């Protein structure tokens, strides 16, 4: 009643009143001011990008053609990158599931465990995998293993939160129905909760695999093995033709994993 | 008023007061004999579903006793309650099947309470129960769907599978909370006919909450009317015509 003639049946304003117009202009100015200070703070100097572009072109020129003859030597680090992602994701999934059960409000056995699990998830997620990799490199030395550890730990946080949300959104009907038949807690869990949420969990897991493959490249830069480490080495030695080969291999791997992950997610949906 | 003989279920003076002080059930007493089909009629908020949920111990009544067989259900906890529940199956408006499992696995899961082993805790179903489950599926006429995923069934089929799962529990009574509320008329007749047959032929008592007086009259032995948390009549289906059933549904808010 109060919205009267200026509103449609759904309550959308048909014509903006002067007050609304002034508010919009004000919001626009605020957004512009925020963007302006961000440019200033980040020291944005487009001029130097233009004047320095010949340096980039020089590097590009020196990286063509890619050193395809070195392809066989790239295979092993490429496989290493894939394997870091596979082991990291698998460990992450296996560790995240029990944590997610504790961190889902509707199935958690006790409140202290709920808060504990939420804290572990928040901590492992808040610390970037790059930082985890640096920590693990100092602990276990260079190579793929610290990469695996970093991805596992970071994945626990990312997956744990998503898994907990899936469990909280689950249809409780079948769970209650089975509990009423006289089935015990463990049986209700394996026969109703797990079949209810497993497809979603697998889908999220495959999505994580895709993410982890891309992340494992970055982890190589801090010494955690794989293609990233090769990339860093080649750049330090100014072997730009090797760098471009590595980038092509990376691109293909990422594309393939994206496709594979999407296909697997469709299958379990 | 009702048939004599030993009662299977005996609800005595049950009241249920919610935390917000609303009295959902007010001194309700009701008995059901083996093989008897009793329907509870009443409008939304009359307490009929609450009564069923109290009997199934999904809710704890604030007063009264609920004797089922040799036990007072209101006094049981944990393992004892789980064991007592074996004989008491419940079906709902929705079938509540595990959609990604096969029909036969859904049926066999109804018997899990009898097999509390490591293997069933890990997700396995006992072979003997899977074999028996074909008989329970046969009771509802759906053996041909045994290997299909439960998620592919129609509403009526799913509800019949839910009844089949209830049978796997080998119950002495089936509590049915608006079992046909979301079904089309033909599927509703099928489900009601099935429950009636289980009562008559297998001696399983049925306590059913319905919204349709007409279905109640045709399928039940006895009809109980509830209004405002109180039981206002308890009659045989034959007496139905002489009672003011429409009065159950008149607005109390006016």
Coordinates of C-alpha atoms in Angstrom, one line a residue, chain A:
Chain A
X1 CA 0.0 0.0 0.0
X2 CA 2.6 2.5 1.0
X3 CA 4.8 1.9 -2.1
X4 CA 1.9 3.2 -4.1
X5 CA 1.9 4.2 -7.8
X6 CA 5.6 4.4 -8.3
X7 CA 6.0 0.6 -7.7
X8 CA 5.1 -2.4 -9.8
X9 CA 3.4 -5.4 -8.3
X10 CA 6.8 -6.9 -7.3
X11 CA 7.8 -3.7 -5.6
X12 CA 10.4 -2.5 -8.1
X13 CA 10.5 1.3 -8.4
X14 CA 9.3 2.4 -11.8
X15 CA 10.7 5.9 -11.8
X16 CA 13.6 6.9 -9.5
X17 CA 12.8 9.7 -7.1
X18 CA 15.4 12.5 -6.8
X19 CA 16.6 11.1 -3.4
X20 CA 17.4 7.7 -5.1
X21 CA 19.2 9.5 -7.9
X22 CA 21.4 11.5 -5.5
X23 CA 22.1 8.4 -3.5
X24 CA 23.3 6.6 -6.7
X25 CA 25.6 9.4 -7.7
X26 CA 27.0 9.5 -4.2
X27 CA 27.7 5.7 -4.3
X28 CA 29.3 6.1 -7.7
X29 CA 31.6 8.8 -6.4
X30 CA 32.6 6.7 -3.4
X31 CA 33.5 3.7 -5.6
X32 CA 35.5 6.0 -7.8
X33 CA 37.4 7.4 -4.8
X34 CA 38.2 3.9 -3.5
X35 CA 39.5 2.8 -6.9
X36 CA 41.6 6.0 -7.1
X37 CA 43.3 5.5 -3.8
X38 CA 43.9 1.9 -4.7
X39 CA 45.8 3.0 -7.9
X40 CA 47.8 5.5 -5.8
X41 CA 48.7 3.0 -3.1
X42 CA 49.8 0.3 -5.7
X43 CA 52.1 2.8 -7.3
X44 CA 50.5 2.3 -10.7
X45 CA 52.6 3.9 -13.5
X46 CA 51.3 2.9 -16.9
X47 CA 53.9 5.0 -18.6
X48 CA 56.7 2.8 -17.4
X49 CA 54.9 -0.2 -18.6
X50 CA 54.9 1.2 -22.1
X51 CA 58.5 2.4 -22.0
X52 CA 59.7 -0.9 -20.6
X53 CA 57.8 -3.1 -23.0
X54 CA 60.9 -3.6 -25.2
X55 CA 62.5 -5.6 -22.4
X56 CA 59.5 -8.0 -22.4
X57 CA 59.6 -8.2 -26.2
X58 CA 63.3 -9.0 -25.9
X59 CA 62.7 -11.9 -23.6
X60 CA 59.8 -13.1 -25.8
X61 CA 62.1 -13.1 -28.8
X62 CA 64.7 -15.1 -27.0
X63 CA 62.2 -17.7 -25.9
X64 CA 61.2 -18.5 -29.5
X65 CA 61.3 -21.2 -30.7
X66 CA 60.6 -23.3 -27.6
X67 CA 63.3 -25.9 -26.9
X68 CA 61.2 -28.9 -28.0
X69 CA 64.3 -31.1 -28.1
X70 CA 64.3 -31.0 -24.3
X71 CA 60.8 -32.4 -24.2
X72 CA 61.8 -35.8 -22.8
X73 CA 63.6 -34.2 -19.8
X74 CA 60.4 -32.3 -19.0
X75 CA 58.2 -35.4 -18.7
X76 CA 59.5 -36.5 -15.3
X77 CA 58.9 -33.1 -13.6
X78 CA 55.5 -32.9 -15.3
X79 CA 54.5 -36.2 -13.9
X80 CA 55.9 -35.1 -10.5
X81 CA 53.6 -32.0 -10.7
X82 CA 50.5 -34.2 -11.4
X83 CA 51.5 -36.6 -8.6
X84 CA 51.9 -33.9 -6.1
X85 CA 48.3 -32.8 -6.9
X86 CA 47.0 -36.3 -6.7
X87 CA 48.6 -37.3 -3.4
X88 CA 47.9 -33.8 -1.9
X89 CA 44.3 -33.9 -2.9
X90 CA 43.8 -37.5 -1.8
X91 CA 45.3 -36.9 1.6
X92 CA 43.3 -33.7 1.9
X93 CA 40.0 -35.5 1.1
X94 CA 40.7 -38.4 3.5
X95 CA 41.6 -36.0 6.4
X96 CA 38.9 -33.4 5.6
X97 CA 36.0 -35.9 5.8
X98 CA 36.2 -36.8 9.5
X99 CA 37.0 -33.1 10.2
X100 CA 33.9 -32.0 8.3
X101 CA 31.7 -34.4 10.2
X102 CA 32.9 -32.9 13.4
X103 CA 32.4 -29.4 11.9
X104 CA 28.8 -29.9 10.6
X105 CA 26.3 -28.6 13.1
X106 CA 23.7 -31.3 12.4
X107 CA 25.8 -34.4 12.9
X108 CA 28.7 -33.3 15.2
X109 CA 28.9 -35.5 18.3
X110 CA 29.8 -32.7 20.7
X111 CA 30.0 -28.9 20.8
X112 CA 33.7 -28.7 21.8
X113 CA 34.6 -31.0 18.9
X114 CA 32.6 -28.8 16.6
X115 CA 34.5 -25.7 17.6
X116 CA 37.9 -27.5 17.6
X117 CA 37.3 -28.8 14.0
X118 CA 36.1 -25.3 12.9
X119 CA 39.3 -23.9 14.3
X120 CA 41.6 -26.4 12.5
X121 CA 39.7 -25.8 9.2
X122 CA 40.0 -22.0 9.6
X123 CA 43.7 -22.2 10.4
X124 CA 44.7 -24.6 7.6
X125 CA 42.7 -22.5 5.1
X126 CA 43.9 -19.1 6.2
X127 CA 47.6 -19.9 5.9
X128 CA 48.3 -20.0 2.1
X129 CA 49.7 -23.2 0.6
X130 CA 52.9 -21.3 -0.4
X131 CA 53.6 -20.6 3.3
X132 CA 52.9 -24.2 4.2
X133 CA 55.3 -25.2 1.4
X134 CA 58.0 -22.9 2.8
X135 CA 57.5 -24.4 6.3
X136 CA 57.7 -28.0 5.0
X137 CA 60.7 -27.3 2.8
X138 CA 62.6 -26.2 5.9
X139 CA 61.4 -29.3 7.7
X140 CA 61.9 -32.1 5.1
X141 CA 64.1 -30.4 2.5
X142 CA 63.7 -29.7 -1.2
X143 CA 61.6 -31.9 -3.5
X144 CA 58.0 -33.0 -4.2
X145 CA 57.3 -34.2 -0.6
X146 CA 57.0 -30.8 1.0
X147 CA 54.7 -29.9 -1.9
X148 CA 52.5 -32.9 -1.1
X149 CA 52.4 -31.9 2.6
X150 CA 51.6 -28.3 1.8
X151 CA 48.8 -29.2 -0.5
X152 CA 47.4 -31.8 1.9
X153 CA 47.3 -29.3 4.8
X154 CA 45.8 -26.5 2.8
X155 CA 43.3 -28.8 1.1
X156 CA 42.1 -29.9 4.5
X157 CA 40.9 -26.4 5.2
X158 CA 39.4 -25.7 1.8
X159 CA 37.7 -29.1 1.6
X160 CA 36.7 -29.3 5.2
X161 CA 34.6 -26.2 5.0
X162 CA 32.9 -27.2 1.8
X163 CA 32.3 -30.8 3.0
X164 CA 30.8 -29.4 6.3
X165 CA 28.4 -27.2 4.3
X166 CA 27.3 -30.2 2.1
X167 CA 26.7 -32.3 5.2
X168 CA 24.7 -29.4 6.8
X169 CA 22.5 -29.0 3.7
X170 CA 21.8 -32.8 3.5
X171 CA 18.3 -34.2 3.3
X172 CA 17.8 -35.5 6.9
X173 CA 14.6 -37.5 5.9
X174 CA 16.4 -40.8 5.1
X175 CA 18.7 -40.3 8.1
X176 CA 15.7 -40.0 10.5
X177 CA 13.9 -42.8 8.8
X178 CA 16.8 -45.2 9.2
X179 CA 17.4 -44.1 12.9
X180 CA 13.7 -45.0 13.5
X181 CA 14.2 -48.6 12.3
X182 CA 16.5 -49.2 15.3
X183 CA 19.8 -48.9 13.4
X184 CA 22.7 -47.7 15.5
X185 CA 24.7 -44.5 15.0
X186 CA 27.4 -46.0 12.9
X187 CA 24.9 -47.8 10.6
X188 CA 22.8 -44.6 10.1
X189 CA 26.0 -42.9 9.2
X190 CA 27.3 -45.4 6.6
X191 CA 23.9 -46.4 5.2
X192 CA 22.2 -42.9 5.0
X193 CA 24.6 -40.0 5.6
X194 CA 27.5 -41.3 3.4
X195 CA 25.4 -42.3 0.3
X196 CA 23.6 -39.0 0.6
X197 CA 26.6 -36.8 0.5
X198 CA 29.3 -38.8 -1.3
X199 CA 28.5 -37.6 -4.8
X200 CA 28.8 -34.0 -3.7
X201 CA 32.0 -34.7 -1.8
X202 CA 33.6 -36.5 -4.8
X203 CA 32.6 -33.6 -7.1
X204 CA 34.3 -31.1 -4.7
X205 CA 37.3 -33.4 -4.5
X206 CA 37.8 -33.4 -8.3
X207 CA 37.4 -29.7 -8.4
X208 CA 40.1 -29.5 -5.7
X209 CA 42.4 -31.7 -7.8
X210 CA 42.1 -29.2 -10.7
X211 CA 43.0 -26.4 -8.3
X212 CA 45.8 -28.3 -6.7
X213 CA 47.5 -29.0 -10.0
X214 CA 47.7 -25.3 -10.8
X215 CA 48.8 -24.5 -7.2
X216 CA 51.5 -27.2 -7.3
X217 CA 53.2 -25.2 -10.1
X218 CA 53.6 -22.2 -7.8
X219 CA 54.8 -24.4 -5.0
X220 CA 57.8 -25.4 -7.2
X221 CA 59.0 -21.8 -7.0
X222 CA 59.8 -22.3 -3.3
X223 CA 61.6 -25.6 -3.9
X224 CA 58.7 -28.0 -3.6
X225 CA 59.5 -29.9 -6.8
X226 CA 57.7 -30.4 -10.1
X227 CA 57.4 -28.1 -13.2
X228 CA 57.5 -25.0 -11.1
X229 CA 60.9 -25.8 -9.8
X230 CA 62.2 -26.4 -13.3
X231 CA 60.7 -23.1 -14.4
X232 CA 62.5 -21.3 -11.6
X233 CA 65.8 -22.9 -12.5
X234 CA 65.5 -22.2 -16.2
X235 CA 64.6 -18.6 -15.5
X236 CA 67.6 -18.1 -13.2
X237 CA 69.8 -19.6 -15.9
X238 CA 68.2 -17.3 -18.6
X239 CA 67.2 -20.4 -20.7
X240 CA 64.2 -18.7 -22.1
X241 CA 63.6 -21.4 -24.8
X242 CA 63.3 -23.9 -22.0
X243 CA 61.0 -21.6 -20.1
X244 CA 58.6 -21.3 -23.1
X245 CA 58.6 -25.1 -23.4
X246 CA 57.8 -25.5 -19.8
X247 CA 55.0 -22.9 -20.0
X248 CA 53.4 -24.8 -23.0
X249 CA 53.6 -28.1 -21.1
X250 CA 52.0 -26.4 -18.1
X251 CA 49.3 -24.9 -20.2
X252 CA 48.4 -28.3 -21.7
X253 CA 48.5 -30.0 -18.3
X254 CA 46.2 -27.4 -16.8
X255 CA 43.8 -27.6 -19.7
X256 CA 43.7 -31.4 -19.6
X257 CA 43.1 -31.5 -15.9
X258 CA 40.3 -29.0 -16.2
X259 CA 38.6 -31.2 -18.7
X260 CA 39.2 -34.4 -16.7
X261 CA 38.0 -32.8 -13.5
X262 CA 34.8 -31.5 -15.3
X263 CA 34.2 -35.0 -16.8
X264 CA 34.7 -36.8 -13.5
X265 CA 32.4 -34.3 -11.8
X266 CA 29.7 -34.9 -14.3
X267 CA 30.0 -38.7 -13.8
X268 CA 29.5 -38.6 -10.1
X269 CA 26.7 -35.9 -10.2

